[in-house]
Amino acid sequence: MTALVLSAGGLWAAWEAGAWRVLRERFRPDLIVGASAGGWNGWAIAGGCTPEELARLWLDPATGGVMRFGLHATGFLQGEPLRAKARELFERFQPRVPFALTTVEIPSLRCHIVRDRDITWQHLAACCAIPLAFPPVEIGGRRYVDGGLRAGLPLWAAQELGATRAIALNVLNTPGFRLLHHLMRGKRAGASLEVVRIEPSRRLGSLRDAVRWRAANIERWMAQGEQDAKCAASSITM
């Protein structure tokens, strides 16, 4: 079983939209797994969103409005814009192929996989609730944050769900994020999972760029995603 695995990355995840425009012509995933913004991309793709529709979602200034400054007890980004976007995506798309997202329960830091019909709009909000930025999302009396906290690229979840092969789109490929994964004792997939990893060929920008929406950046990242995926396309077979 081949999974499409989509990493966290804030606004940088627009790069994934460009890469998917190319990859959808190369293979059809049996399973889609995403973390954080990659979870939102995956939810839309699993729900039948075309590459053109996905690009329009990223180019919509309302997407940038999710990252709205507002101090609160647990961070500096307002929770309501995130929840509103999660509700919109939940109402607009429903998975047509198997789909899963990841969250982290706090304070235990336990990783969770939520899949298919078990996913609610609250889970979509929680999967992007960046720790120390957005407020945690309460579901069933427990609090959850962004699954990227423990694994920015959720290969472990794809393997746990039965994938033997993964086409992985990873925007978090800098040394800093690798160090964070190590410090957080990030979840890892076993050696038996065959992985084709596609990553940006050049740095996408600063951390500020990842939380500050600009149309020019979104267009540039999607174009780079297309170019990077074309370079990797020869290594992908049905």
Coordinates of C-alpha atoms in Angstrom, one line a residue:
M1 CA 0.0 0.0 0.0
T2 CA 1.4 3.4 -1.0
A3 CA 0.7 6.5 1.1
L4 CA 1.1 10.1 0.3
V5 CA 2.6 11.7 3.4
L6 CA 2.4 15.5 3.8
S7 CA 4.5 17.4 6.3
A8 CA 3.8 20.3 8.6
G9 CA 5.2 23.6 7.7
G10 CA 2.8 26.5 8.2
L11 CA 2.4 28.6 5.1
W12 CA 5.4 26.8 3.5
A13 CA 3.0 23.9 2.9
A14 CA 1.8 25.8 -0.2
W15 CA 4.9 24.1 -1.7
E16 CA 3.1 20.8 -1.3
A17 CA 0.2 22.1 -3.4
G18 CA 2.6 22.8 -6.3
A19 CA 4.2 19.4 -5.9
W20 CA 0.9 17.6 -5.9
R21 CA 0.0 19.2 -9.2
V22 CA 2.8 17.1 -10.7
L23 CA 2.5 14.0 -8.6
R24 CA -1.2 13.4 -9.2
E25 CA -0.3 12.5 -12.8
R26 CA 2.2 9.9 -11.5
F27 CA 0.3 7.9 -8.9
R28 CA -2.9 7.4 -7.0
P29 CA -2.3 7.0 -3.2
D30 CA -4.0 4.2 -1.3
L31 CA -3.8 6.3 1.8
I32 CA -3.1 10.0 2.6
V33 CA -1.6 11.1 5.9
G34 CA -0.8 14.6 7.0
A35 CA 0.5 16.7 9.9
S36 CA -0.5 20.3 10.6
A37 CA -0.9 22.3 7.4
G38 CA -0.1 19.1 5.6
G39 CA -3.1 17.6 7.2
W40 CA -5.3 20.3 5.7
N41 CA -3.7 19.8 2.3
G42 CA -4.3 16.0 2.7
W43 CA -7.9 16.5 3.8
A44 CA -8.6 18.6 0.7
I45 CA -6.8 16.2 -1.6
A46 CA -8.6 13.1 -0.1
G47 CA -11.9 15.0 -0.5
G48 CA -11.4 15.4 -4.3
C49 CA -9.9 18.9 -4.4
T50 CA -8.2 19.5 -7.7
P51 CA -4.7 21.0 -7.9
E52 CA -6.3 24.2 -9.2
E53 CA -8.8 24.4 -6.3
L54 CA -6.0 23.7 -3.8
A55 CA -3.9 26.5 -5.3
R56 CA -6.9 28.9 -5.0
L57 CA -7.3 28.0 -1.4
W58 CA -3.7 28.9 -0.7
L59 CA -3.9 32.2 -2.7
D60 CA -7.0 33.2 -0.9
P61 CA -6.1 36.0 1.6
A62 CA -8.5 34.5 4.1
T63 CA -5.9 31.6 4.4
G64 CA -3.4 34.1 5.7
G65 CA -6.0 35.4 8.1
V66 CA -5.7 32.2 10.1
M67 CA -2.4 33.5 11.4
R68 CA -3.9 36.4 13.3
F69 CA -2.0 38.0 16.2
G70 CA -3.6 38.0 19.6
L71 CA -2.0 37.3 22.9
H72 CA -3.6 34.8 25.2
A73 CA -2.6 32.5 28.1
T74 CA -1.0 29.9 25.8
G75 CA 0.4 31.8 22.9
F76 CA 0.2 34.7 20.5
L77 CA -2.1 33.7 17.7
Q78 CA -5.9 33.9 18.0
G79 CA -7.8 30.6 18.1
E80 CA -11.1 31.6 16.4
P81 CA -9.7 32.2 12.9
L82 CA -8.1 28.7 13.0
R83 CA -11.3 27.1 14.2
A84 CA -13.4 28.9 11.6
K85 CA -11.1 27.7 8.7
A86 CA -11.2 24.2 10.1
R87 CA -15.0 24.3 10.1
E88 CA -15.0 25.6 6.5
L89 CA -12.7 22.8 5.3
F90 CA -14.7 20.2 7.2
E91 CA -17.9 21.3 5.5
R92 CA -16.4 21.6 2.1
F93 CA -14.5 18.3 1.8
Q94 CA -15.0 14.7 3.0
P95 CA -12.5 11.9 2.3
R96 CA -13.0 9.8 -0.8
V97 CA -9.8 7.8 -0.1
P98 CA -8.5 6.7 3.2
F99 CA -7.1 9.7 5.2
A100 CA -5.6 10.3 8.6
L101 CA -4.1 13.2 10.5
T102 CA -2.0 13.4 13.6
T103 CA -2.4 15.3 16.8
V104 CA -0.5 15.5 20.1
E105 CA -2.3 15.3 23.4
I106 CA -1.0 17.7 26.2
P107 CA 0.5 17.6 28.7
S108 CA 1.3 13.9 28.1
L109 CA 2.7 14.6 24.6
R110 CA 1.1 11.4 23.4
C111 CA 0.7 11.1 19.7
H112 CA -2.7 10.2 18.2
I113 CA -3.8 9.2 14.7
V114 CA -7.3 10.2 13.8
R115 CA -8.7 8.8 10.5
D116 CA -11.6 9.0 8.1
R117 CA -15.1 9.3 9.6
D118 CA -13.7 9.8 13.2
I119 CA -12.3 13.2 12.1
T120 CA -14.4 16.2 13.2
W121 CA -13.7 19.9 12.5
Q122 CA -12.2 20.1 16.0
H123 CA -9.6 17.5 14.9
L124 CA -8.8 19.6 11.8
A125 CA -8.3 22.6 14.1
A126 CA -6.2 20.6 16.6
C127 CA -3.9 19.2 13.9
C128 CA -2.8 22.8 13.1
A129 CA -2.8 24.3 16.6
I130 CA 0.9 25.2 16.7
P131 CA 2.1 24.9 20.4
L132 CA 2.9 28.2 22.1
A133 CA 1.1 30.0 19.3
F134 CA -2.5 28.8 19.0
P135 CA -4.6 27.7 22.0
P136 CA -4.9 23.9 22.4
V137 CA -8.2 22.4 21.1
E138 CA -10.4 20.6 23.6
I139 CA -12.0 17.4 22.4
G140 CA -13.8 15.0 24.7
G141 CA -12.4 16.7 27.8
R142 CA -8.8 16.5 26.6
R143 CA -6.5 19.0 25.0
Y144 CA -4.7 18.6 21.7
V145 CA -2.2 20.5 19.6
D146 CA -0.4 20.2 16.3
G147 CA 0.8 16.7 15.4
G148 CA 3.9 18.2 13.9
L149 CA 5.2 18.8 17.4
R150 CA 6.4 15.1 17.7
A151 CA 6.7 14.3 13.9
G152 CA 6.7 17.0 11.3
L153 CA 6.6 14.3 8.6
P154 CA 4.2 11.6 9.9
L155 CA 5.8 8.6 8.2
W156 CA 5.3 6.6 11.5
A157 CA 1.5 7.1 11.2
A158 CA 1.4 5.9 7.6
Q159 CA 3.3 2.8 8.5
E160 CA 1.1 2.1 11.5
L161 CA -1.9 2.3 9.2
G162 CA -0.4 -0.4 6.9
A163 CA 1.6 1.5 4.3
T164 CA 4.6 -0.3 2.9
R165 CA 5.7 2.6 0.7
A166 CA 5.4 6.4 1.1
I167 CA 5.7 9.3 -1.3
A168 CA 6.7 12.0 1.3
L169 CA 6.5 15.7 0.8
N170 CA 8.6 17.4 3.4
V171 CA 9.1 21.1 3.7
L172 CA 10.8 20.8 7.1
N173 CA 14.2 19.8 5.8
T174 CA 16.5 22.3 7.5
P175 CA 19.0 21.4 10.3
G176 CA 17.0 23.3 12.8
F177 CA 13.9 21.2 12.3
R178 CA 15.9 18.0 12.3
L179 CA 17.4 19.0 15.7
L180 CA 13.9 19.9 17.1
H181 CA 12.7 16.4 16.0
H182 CA 15.6 14.8 17.9
L183 CA 15.0 16.9 21.0
M184 CA 11.3 16.1 21.1
R185 CA 12.1 12.4 20.6
G186 CA 10.1 12.5 17.5
K187 CA 8.1 9.5 16.3
R188 CA 9.9 7.6 13.5
A189 CA 8.9 4.9 11.0
G190 CA 10.6 1.6 10.9
A191 CA 13.2 0.6 8.3
S192 CA 10.8 -1.6 6.4
L193 CA 8.9 1.4 5.1
E194 CA 10.1 2.3 1.6
V195 CA 10.2 6.1 1.3
V196 CA 10.6 8.4 -1.7
R197 CA 11.2 11.8 0.0
I198 CA 10.7 15.0 -2.0
E199 CA 11.9 18.2 -0.4
P200 CA 12.4 21.8 -1.4
S201 CA 15.6 22.2 -3.5
R202 CA 16.3 25.6 -1.9
R203 CA 15.3 27.3 1.3
L204 CA 11.7 28.6 1.2
G205 CA 12.3 31.5 3.6
S206 CA 12.4 32.6 7.2
L207 CA 10.1 31.4 10.0
R208 CA 8.4 34.8 9.7
D209 CA 7.5 33.9 6.1
A210 CA 5.9 30.7 7.4
V211 CA 3.4 32.6 9.4
R212 CA 3.0 35.8 7.4
W213 CA 0.8 35.4 4.3
R214 CA 2.0 37.1 1.1
A215 CA 0.6 36.1 -2.3
A216 CA 4.0 36.5 -4.0
N217 CA 5.5 34.0 -1.6
I218 CA 2.6 31.5 -2.0
E219 CA 3.0 31.7 -5.8
R220 CA 6.7 31.2 -5.6
W221 CA 6.5 28.3 -3.3
M222 CA 3.9 26.5 -5.4
A223 CA 6.0 27.0 -8.5
Q224 CA 9.1 25.6 -6.7
G225 CA 7.0 22.6 -5.5
E226 CA 6.1 21.9 -9.1
Q227 CA 9.7 22.1 -10.2
D228 CA 11.0 20.0 -7.4
A229 CA 8.4 17.3 -8.0
K230 CA 9.2 17.2 -11.7
C231 CA 12.8 16.6 -10.8
A232 CA 11.8 13.7 -8.6
A233 CA 9.1 12.3 -10.8
S234 CA 11.3 9.7 -12.5
S235 CA 11.8 7.9 -9.1
I236 CA 8.0 7.5 -8.7
T237 CA 6.3 4.5 -10.4
M238 CA 2.8 3.2 -10.1

